[in-house]
Each structure stands twice: as C-alpha cells, then as structure tokens.
mmCIF file of N, CA, C and O in Angstrom:
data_model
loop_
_atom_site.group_PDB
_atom_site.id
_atom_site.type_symbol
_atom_site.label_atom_id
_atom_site.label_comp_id
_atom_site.label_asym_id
_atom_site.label_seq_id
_atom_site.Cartn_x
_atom_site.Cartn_y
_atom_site.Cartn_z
ATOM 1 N N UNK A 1 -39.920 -22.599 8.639
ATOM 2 C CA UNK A 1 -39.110 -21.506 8.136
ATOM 3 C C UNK A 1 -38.067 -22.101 7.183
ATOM 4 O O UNK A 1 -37.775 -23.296 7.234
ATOM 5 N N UNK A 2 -37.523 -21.268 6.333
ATOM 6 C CA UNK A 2 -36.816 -22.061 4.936
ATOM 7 C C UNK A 2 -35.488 -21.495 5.495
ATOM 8 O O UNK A 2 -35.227 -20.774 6.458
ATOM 9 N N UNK A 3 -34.573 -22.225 4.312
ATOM 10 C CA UNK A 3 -33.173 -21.873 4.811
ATOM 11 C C UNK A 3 -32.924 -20.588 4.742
ATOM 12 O O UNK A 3 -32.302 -20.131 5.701
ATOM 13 N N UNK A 4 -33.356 -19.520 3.504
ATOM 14 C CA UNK A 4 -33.345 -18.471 3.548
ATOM 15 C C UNK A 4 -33.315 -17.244 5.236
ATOM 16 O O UNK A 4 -32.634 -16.422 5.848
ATOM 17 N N UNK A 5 -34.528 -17.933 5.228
ATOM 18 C CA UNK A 5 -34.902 -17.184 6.622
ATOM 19 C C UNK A 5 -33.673 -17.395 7.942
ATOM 20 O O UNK A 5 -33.038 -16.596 8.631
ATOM 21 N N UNK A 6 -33.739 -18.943 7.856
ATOM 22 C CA UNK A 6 -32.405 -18.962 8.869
ATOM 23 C C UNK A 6 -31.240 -18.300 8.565
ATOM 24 O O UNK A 6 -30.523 -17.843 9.455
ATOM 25 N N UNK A 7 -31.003 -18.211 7.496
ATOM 26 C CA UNK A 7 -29.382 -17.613 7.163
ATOM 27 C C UNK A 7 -29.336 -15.843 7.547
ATOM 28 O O UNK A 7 -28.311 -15.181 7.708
ATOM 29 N N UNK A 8 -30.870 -15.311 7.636
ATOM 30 C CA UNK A 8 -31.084 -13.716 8.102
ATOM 31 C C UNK A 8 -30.903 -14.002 9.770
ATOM 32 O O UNK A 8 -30.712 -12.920 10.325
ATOM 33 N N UNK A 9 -30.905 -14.662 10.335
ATOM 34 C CA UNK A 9 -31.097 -15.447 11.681
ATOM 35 C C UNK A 9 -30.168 -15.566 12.181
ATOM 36 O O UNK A 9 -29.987 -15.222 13.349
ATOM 37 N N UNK A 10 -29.047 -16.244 11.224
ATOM 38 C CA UNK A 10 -27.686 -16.599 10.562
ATOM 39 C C UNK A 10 -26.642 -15.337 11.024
ATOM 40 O O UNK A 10 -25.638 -15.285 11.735
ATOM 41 N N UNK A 11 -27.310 -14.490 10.348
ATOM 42 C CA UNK A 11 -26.529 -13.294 9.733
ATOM 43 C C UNK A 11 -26.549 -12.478 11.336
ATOM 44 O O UNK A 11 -25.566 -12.022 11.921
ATOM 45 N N UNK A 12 -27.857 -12.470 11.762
ATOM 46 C CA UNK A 12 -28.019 -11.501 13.262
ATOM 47 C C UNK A 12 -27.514 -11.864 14.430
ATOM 48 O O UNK A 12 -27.518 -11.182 15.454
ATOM 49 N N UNK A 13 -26.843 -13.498 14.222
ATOM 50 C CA UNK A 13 -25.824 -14.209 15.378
ATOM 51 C C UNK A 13 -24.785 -13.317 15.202
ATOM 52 O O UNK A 13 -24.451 -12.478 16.039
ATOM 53 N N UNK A 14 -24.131 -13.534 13.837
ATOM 54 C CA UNK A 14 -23.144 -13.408 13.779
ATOM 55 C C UNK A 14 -22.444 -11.668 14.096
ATOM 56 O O UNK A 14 -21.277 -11.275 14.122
ATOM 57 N N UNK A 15 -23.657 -11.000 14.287
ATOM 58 C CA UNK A 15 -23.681 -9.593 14.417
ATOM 59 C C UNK A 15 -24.318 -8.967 15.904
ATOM 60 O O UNK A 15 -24.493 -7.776 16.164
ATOM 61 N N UNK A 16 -24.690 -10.504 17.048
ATOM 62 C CA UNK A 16 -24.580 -10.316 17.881
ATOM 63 C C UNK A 16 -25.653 -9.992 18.706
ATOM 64 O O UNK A 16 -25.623 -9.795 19.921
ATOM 65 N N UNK A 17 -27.161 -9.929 17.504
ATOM 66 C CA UNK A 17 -28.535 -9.257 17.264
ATOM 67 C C UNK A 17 -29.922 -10.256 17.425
ATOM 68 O O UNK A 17 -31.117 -9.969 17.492
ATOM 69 N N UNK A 18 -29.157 -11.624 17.457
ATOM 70 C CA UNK A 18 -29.671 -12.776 17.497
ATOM 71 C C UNK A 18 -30.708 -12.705 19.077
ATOM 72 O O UNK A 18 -30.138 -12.328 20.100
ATOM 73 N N UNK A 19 -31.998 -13.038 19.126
ATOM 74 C CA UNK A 19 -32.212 -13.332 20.983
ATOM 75 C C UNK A 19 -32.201 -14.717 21.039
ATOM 76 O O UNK A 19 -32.385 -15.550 20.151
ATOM 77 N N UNK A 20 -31.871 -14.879 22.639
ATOM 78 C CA UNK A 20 -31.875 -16.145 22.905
ATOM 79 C C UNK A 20 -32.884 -17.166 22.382
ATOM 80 O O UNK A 20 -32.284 -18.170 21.997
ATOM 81 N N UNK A 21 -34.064 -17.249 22.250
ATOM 82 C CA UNK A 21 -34.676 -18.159 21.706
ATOM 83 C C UNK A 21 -34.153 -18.531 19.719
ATOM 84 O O UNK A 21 -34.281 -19.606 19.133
ATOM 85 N N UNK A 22 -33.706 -17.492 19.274
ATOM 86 C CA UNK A 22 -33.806 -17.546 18.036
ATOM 87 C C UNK A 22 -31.984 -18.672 18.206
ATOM 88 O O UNK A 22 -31.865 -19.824 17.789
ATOM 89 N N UNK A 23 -31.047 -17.986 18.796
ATOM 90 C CA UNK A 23 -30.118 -19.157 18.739
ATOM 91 C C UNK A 23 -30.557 -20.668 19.023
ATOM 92 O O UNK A 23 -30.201 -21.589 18.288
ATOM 93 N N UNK A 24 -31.305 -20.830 20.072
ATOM 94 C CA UNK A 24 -31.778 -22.335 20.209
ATOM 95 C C UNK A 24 -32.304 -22.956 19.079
ATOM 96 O O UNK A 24 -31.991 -24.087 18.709
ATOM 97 N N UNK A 25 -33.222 -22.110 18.446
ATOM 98 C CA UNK A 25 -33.584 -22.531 17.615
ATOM 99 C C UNK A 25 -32.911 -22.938 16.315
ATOM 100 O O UNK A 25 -33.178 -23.965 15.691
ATOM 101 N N UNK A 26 -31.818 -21.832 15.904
ATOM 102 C CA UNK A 26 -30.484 -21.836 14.793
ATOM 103 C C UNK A 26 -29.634 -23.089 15.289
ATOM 104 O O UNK A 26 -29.143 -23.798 14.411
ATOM 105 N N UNK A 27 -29.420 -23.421 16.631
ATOM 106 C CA UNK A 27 -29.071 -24.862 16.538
ATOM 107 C C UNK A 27 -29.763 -25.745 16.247
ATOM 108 O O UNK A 27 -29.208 -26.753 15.810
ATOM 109 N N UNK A 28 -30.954 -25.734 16.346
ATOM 110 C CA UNK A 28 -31.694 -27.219 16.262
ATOM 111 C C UNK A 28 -31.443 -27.265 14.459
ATOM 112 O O UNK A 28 -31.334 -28.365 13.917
ATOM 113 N N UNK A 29 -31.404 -26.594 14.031
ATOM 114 C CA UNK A 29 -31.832 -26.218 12.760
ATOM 115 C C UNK A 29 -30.483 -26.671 12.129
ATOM 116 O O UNK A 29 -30.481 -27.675 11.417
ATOM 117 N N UNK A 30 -29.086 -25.825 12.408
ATOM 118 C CA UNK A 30 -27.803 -26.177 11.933
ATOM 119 C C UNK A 30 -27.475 -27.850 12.079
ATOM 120 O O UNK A 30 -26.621 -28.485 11.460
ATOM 121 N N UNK A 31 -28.173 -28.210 12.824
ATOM 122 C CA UNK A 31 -27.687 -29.384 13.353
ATOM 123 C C UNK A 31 -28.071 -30.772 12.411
ATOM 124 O O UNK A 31 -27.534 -31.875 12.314
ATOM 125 N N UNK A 32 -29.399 -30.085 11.702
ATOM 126 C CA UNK A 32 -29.953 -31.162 10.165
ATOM 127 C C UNK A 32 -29.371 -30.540 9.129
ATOM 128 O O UNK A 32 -29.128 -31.317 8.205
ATOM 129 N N UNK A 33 -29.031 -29.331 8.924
ATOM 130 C CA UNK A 33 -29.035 -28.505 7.460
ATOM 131 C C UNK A 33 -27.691 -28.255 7.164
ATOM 132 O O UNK A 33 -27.201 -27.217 7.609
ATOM 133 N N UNK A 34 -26.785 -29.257 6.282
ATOM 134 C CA UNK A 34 -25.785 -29.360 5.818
ATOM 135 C C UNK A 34 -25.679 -27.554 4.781
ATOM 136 O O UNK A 34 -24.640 -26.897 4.717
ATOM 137 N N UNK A 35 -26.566 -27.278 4.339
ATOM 138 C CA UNK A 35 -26.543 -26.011 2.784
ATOM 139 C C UNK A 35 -26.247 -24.993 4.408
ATOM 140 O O UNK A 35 -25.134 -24.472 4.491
ATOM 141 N N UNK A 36 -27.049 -24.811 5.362
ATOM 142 C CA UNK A 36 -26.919 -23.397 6.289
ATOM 143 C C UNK A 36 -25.277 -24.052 7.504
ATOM 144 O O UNK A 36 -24.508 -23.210 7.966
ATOM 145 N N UNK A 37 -25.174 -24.841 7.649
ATOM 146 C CA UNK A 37 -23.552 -24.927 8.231
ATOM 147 C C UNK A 37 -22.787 -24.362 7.073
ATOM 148 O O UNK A 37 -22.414 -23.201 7.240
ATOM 149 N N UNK A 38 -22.417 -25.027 5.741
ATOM 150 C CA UNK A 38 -21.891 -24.435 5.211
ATOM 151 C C UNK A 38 -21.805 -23.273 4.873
ATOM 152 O O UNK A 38 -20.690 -22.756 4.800
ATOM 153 N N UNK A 39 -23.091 -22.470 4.543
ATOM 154 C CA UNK A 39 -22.946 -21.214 4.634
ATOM 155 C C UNK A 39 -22.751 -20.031 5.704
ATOM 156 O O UNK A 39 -22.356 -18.867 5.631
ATOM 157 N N UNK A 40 -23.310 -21.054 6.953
ATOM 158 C CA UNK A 40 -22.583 -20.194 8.527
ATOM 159 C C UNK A 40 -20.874 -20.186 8.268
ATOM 160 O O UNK A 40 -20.427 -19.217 8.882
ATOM 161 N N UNK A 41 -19.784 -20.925 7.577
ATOM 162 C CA UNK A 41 -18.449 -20.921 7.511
ATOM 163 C C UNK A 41 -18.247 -19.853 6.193
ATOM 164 O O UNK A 41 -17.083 -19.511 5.987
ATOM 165 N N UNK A 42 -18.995 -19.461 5.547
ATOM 166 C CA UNK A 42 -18.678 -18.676 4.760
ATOM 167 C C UNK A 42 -18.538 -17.280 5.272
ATOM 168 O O UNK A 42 -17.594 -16.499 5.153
ATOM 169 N N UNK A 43 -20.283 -17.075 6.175
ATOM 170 C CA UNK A 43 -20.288 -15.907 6.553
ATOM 171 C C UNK A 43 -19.272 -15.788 7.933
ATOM 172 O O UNK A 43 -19.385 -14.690 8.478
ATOM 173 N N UNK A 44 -18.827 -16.214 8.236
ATOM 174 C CA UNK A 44 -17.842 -15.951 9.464
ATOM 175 C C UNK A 44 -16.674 -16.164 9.044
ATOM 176 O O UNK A 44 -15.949 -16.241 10.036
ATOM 177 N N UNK A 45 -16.068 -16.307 8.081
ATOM 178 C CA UNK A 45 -14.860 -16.403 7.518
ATOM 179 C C UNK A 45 -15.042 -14.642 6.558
ATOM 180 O O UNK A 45 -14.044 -13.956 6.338
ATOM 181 N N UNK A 46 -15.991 -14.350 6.265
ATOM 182 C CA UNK A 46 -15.833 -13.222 5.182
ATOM 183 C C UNK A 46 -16.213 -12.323 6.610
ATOM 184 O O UNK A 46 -15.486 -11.354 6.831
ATOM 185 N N UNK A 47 -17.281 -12.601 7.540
ATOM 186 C CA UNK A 47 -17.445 -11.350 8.781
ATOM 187 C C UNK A 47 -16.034 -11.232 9.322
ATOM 188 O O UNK A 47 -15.776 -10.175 9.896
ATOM 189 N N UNK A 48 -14.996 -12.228 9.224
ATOM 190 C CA UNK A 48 -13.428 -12.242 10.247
ATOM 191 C C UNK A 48 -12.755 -11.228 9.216
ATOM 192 O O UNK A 48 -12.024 -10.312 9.593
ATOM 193 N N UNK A 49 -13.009 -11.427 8.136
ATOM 194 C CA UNK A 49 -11.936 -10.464 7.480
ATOM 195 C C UNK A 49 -12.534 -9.254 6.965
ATOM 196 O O UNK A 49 -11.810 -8.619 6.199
ATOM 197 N N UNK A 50 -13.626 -8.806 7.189
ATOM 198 C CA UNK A 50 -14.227 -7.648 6.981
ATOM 199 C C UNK A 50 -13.904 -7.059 8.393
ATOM 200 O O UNK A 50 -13.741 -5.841 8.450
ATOM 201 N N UNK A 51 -13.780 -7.896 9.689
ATOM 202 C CA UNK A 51 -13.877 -6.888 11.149
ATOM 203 C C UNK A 51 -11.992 -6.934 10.915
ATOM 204 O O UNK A 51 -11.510 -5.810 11.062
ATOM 205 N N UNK A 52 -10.826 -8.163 10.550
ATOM 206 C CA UNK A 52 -9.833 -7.428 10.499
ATOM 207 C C UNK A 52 -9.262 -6.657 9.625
ATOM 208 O O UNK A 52 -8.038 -6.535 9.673
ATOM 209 N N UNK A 53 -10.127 -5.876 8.502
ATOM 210 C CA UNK A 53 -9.755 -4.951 7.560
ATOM 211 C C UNK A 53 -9.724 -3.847 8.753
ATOM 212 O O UNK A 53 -8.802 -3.045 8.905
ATOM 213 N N UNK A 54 -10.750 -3.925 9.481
ATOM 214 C CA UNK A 54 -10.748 -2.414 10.285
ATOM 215 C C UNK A 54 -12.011 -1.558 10.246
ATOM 216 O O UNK A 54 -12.794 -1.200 11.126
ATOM 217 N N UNK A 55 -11.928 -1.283 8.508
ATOM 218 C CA UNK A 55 -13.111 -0.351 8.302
ATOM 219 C C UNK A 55 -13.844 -1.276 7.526
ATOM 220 O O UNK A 55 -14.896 -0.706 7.234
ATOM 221 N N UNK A 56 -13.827 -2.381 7.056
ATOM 222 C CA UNK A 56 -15.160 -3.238 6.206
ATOM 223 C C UNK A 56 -15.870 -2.185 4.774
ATOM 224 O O UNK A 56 -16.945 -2.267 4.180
ATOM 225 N N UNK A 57 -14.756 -1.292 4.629
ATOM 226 C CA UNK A 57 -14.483 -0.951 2.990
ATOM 227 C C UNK A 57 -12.837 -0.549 2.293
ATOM 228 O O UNK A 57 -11.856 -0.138 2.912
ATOM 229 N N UNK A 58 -12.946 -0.788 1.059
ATOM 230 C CA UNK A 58 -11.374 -0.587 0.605
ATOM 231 C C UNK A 58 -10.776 0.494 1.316
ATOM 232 O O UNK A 58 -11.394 1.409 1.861
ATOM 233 N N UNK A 59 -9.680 0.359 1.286
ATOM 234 C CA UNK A 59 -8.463 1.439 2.255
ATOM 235 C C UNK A 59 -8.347 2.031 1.209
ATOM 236 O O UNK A 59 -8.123 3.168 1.624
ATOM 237 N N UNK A 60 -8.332 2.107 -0.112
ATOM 238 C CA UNK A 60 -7.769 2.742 -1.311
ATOM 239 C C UNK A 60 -9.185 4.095 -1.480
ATOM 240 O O UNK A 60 -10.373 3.841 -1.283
ATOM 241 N N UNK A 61 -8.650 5.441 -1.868
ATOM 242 C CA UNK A 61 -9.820 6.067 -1.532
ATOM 243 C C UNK A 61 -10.668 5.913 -3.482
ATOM 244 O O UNK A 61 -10.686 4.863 -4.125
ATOM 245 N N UNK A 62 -10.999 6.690 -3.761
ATOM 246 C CA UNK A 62 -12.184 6.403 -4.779
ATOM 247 C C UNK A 62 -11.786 8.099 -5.612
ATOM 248 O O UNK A 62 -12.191 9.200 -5.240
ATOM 249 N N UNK A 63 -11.136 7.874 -6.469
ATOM 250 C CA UNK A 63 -10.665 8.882 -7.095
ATOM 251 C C UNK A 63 -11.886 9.185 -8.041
ATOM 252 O O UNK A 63 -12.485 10.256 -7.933
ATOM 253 N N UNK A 64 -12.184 8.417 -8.793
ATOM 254 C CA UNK A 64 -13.591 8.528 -9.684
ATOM 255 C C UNK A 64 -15.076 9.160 -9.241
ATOM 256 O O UNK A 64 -16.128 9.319 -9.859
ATOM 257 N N UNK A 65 -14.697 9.412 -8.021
ATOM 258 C CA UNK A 65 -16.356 9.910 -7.240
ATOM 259 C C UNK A 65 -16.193 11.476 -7.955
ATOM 260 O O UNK A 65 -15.204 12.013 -8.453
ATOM 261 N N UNK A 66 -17.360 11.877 -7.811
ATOM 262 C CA UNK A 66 -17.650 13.246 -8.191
ATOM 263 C C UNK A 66 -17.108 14.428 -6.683
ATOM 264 O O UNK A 66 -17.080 14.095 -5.498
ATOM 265 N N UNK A 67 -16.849 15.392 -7.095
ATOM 266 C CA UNK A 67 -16.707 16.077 -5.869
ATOM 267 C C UNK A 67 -17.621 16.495 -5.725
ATOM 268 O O UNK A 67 -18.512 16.606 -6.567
ATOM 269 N N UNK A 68 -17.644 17.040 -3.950
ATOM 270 C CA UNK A 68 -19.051 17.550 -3.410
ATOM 271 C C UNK A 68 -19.511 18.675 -3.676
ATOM 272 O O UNK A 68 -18.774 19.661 -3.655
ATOM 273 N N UNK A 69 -21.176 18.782 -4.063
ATOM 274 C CA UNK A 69 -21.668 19.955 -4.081
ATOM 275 C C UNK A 69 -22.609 20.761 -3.064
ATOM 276 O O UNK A 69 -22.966 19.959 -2.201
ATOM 277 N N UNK A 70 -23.148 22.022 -2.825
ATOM 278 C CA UNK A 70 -23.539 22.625 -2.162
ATOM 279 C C UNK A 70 -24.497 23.595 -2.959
ATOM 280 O O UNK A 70 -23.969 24.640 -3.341
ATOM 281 N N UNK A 71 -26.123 23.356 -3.333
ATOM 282 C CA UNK A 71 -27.025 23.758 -3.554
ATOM 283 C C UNK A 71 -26.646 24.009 -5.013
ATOM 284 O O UNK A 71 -26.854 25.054 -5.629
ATOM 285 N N UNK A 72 -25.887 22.576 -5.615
ATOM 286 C CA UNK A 72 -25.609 22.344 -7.190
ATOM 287 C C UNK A 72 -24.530 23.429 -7.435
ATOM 288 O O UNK A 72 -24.525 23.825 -8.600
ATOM 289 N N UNK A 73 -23.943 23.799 -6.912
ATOM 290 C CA UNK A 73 -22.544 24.658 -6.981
ATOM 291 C C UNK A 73 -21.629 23.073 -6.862
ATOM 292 O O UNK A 73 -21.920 21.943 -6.470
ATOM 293 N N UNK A 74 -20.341 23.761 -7.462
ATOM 294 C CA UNK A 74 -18.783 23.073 -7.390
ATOM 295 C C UNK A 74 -18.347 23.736 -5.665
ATOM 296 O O UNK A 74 -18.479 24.862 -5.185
ATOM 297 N N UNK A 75 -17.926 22.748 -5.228
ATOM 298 C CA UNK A 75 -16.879 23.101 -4.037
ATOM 299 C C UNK A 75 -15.483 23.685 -4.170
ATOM 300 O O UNK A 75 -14.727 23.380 -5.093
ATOM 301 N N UNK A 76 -15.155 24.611 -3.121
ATOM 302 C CA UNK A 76 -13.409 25.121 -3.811
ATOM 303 C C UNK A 76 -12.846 23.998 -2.901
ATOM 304 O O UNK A 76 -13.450 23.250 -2.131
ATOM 305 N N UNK A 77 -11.447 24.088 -3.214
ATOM 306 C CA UNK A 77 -10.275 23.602 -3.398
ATOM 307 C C UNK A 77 -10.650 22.366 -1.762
ATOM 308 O O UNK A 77 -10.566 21.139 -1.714
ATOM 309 N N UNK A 78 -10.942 23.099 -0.951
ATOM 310 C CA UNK A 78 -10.387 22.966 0.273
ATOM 311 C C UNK A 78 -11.939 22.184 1.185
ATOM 312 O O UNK A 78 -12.047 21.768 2.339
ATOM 313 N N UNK A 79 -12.835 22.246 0.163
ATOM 314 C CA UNK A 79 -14.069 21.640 0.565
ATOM 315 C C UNK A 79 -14.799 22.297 1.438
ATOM 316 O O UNK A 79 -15.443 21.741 2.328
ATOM 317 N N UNK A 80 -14.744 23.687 1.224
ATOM 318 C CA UNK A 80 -15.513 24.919 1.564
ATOM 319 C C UNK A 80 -16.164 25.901 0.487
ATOM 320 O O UNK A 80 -15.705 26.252 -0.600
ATOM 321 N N UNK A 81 -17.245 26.209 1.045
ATOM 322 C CA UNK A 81 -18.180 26.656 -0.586
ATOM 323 C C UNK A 81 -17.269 28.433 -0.465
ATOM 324 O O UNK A 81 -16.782 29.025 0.498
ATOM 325 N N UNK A 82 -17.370 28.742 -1.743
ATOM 326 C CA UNK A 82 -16.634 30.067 -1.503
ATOM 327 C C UNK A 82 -17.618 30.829 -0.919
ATOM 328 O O UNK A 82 -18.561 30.366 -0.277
ATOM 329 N N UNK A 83 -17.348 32.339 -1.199
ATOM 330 C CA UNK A 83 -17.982 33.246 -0.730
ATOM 331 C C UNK A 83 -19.260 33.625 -1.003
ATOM 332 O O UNK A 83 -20.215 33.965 -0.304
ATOM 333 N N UNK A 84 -19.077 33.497 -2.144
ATOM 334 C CA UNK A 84 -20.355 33.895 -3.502
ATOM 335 C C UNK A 84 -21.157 32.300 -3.124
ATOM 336 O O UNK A 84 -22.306 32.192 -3.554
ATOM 337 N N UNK A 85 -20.817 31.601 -2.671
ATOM 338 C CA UNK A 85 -21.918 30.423 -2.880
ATOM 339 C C UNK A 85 -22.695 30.631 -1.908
ATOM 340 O O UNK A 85 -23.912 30.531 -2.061
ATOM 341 N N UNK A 86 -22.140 30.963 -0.720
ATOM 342 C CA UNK A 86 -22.840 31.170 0.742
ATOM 343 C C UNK A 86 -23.857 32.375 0.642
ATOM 344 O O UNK A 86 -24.444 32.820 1.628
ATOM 345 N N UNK A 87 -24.031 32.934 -0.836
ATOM 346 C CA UNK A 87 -24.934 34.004 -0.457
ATOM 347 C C UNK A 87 -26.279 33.352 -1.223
ATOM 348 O O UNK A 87 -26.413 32.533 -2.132
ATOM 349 N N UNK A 88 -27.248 34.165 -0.359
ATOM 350 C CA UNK A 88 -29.069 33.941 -1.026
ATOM 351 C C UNK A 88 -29.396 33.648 -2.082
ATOM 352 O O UNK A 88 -29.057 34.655 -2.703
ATOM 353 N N UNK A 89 -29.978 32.750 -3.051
ATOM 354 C CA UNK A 89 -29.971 33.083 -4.093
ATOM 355 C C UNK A 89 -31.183 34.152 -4.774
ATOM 356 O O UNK A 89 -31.115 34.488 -5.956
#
C-alpha cells in the first residue's frame, strides 16, 4: 500500500474510524515513513484547530451567497415564501 493510501488510514485515526488492525498496521508503517509522520503532525495540528474553532467553518457569515429560493421564487424578508408563492402553480 503507498503512502497515499496510509494517509486515508491516517485521516480515519485521526477521526476515530480507524479498526484495530488498520492502527497496527499505521504503526508499523509510521515507524519507516519519515513523508507520513510528518504529515500525521500536520493533520493533527490543523484537526486541533478545526475541533477548537467549534464549528470547523468561518464564524463570519457569507454575505455574498444568494438568498433562498422556493420553486425558483425570491423568499420574503423573513425567510418565508409569501402567500402567492404557496399557491399551485
């Protein structure tokens, strides 16, 4: 198996998804492969500060998104379709 593969291996430790045989094996493996240690300190340094952000996306909301629609209608104000939208077409 290539480093690639371990680092998906990598990735499912670190998320807790890993089974026991596959960790034994991620050690034998970490234990020759200088490129996958280093990159196990990357991903657990960026997984530590993605779990203490909280939510693991910006806190800032996204003003540029489109607002939501409802069967290609505009939404009113309050993010409820008006009256006229809710009817049959």
């Amino acid at each position: 198996m290539g480093c690639e593969a371990w680092r998906e291996v990598l990735s499912a430790q670190l998320d807790g998804e890993a089974t026991p045989h596959e960790q034994i094996m991620l050690r034998a493996h970490l234990a020759g492969c200088p490129g996958c240690q280093q990159w196990l300190a990357w991903a657990v340094e960026i997984t530590r500060r993605v779990r203490m952000s909280g939510t693991g996306v910006s806190s800032r909301p996204n003003r540029h998104r489109p607002r939501p629609t409802r069967r290609g209608r505009r939404v009113g104000n309050r993010g409820l379709s008006t009256r006229k939208d809710l009817r049959r077409p």
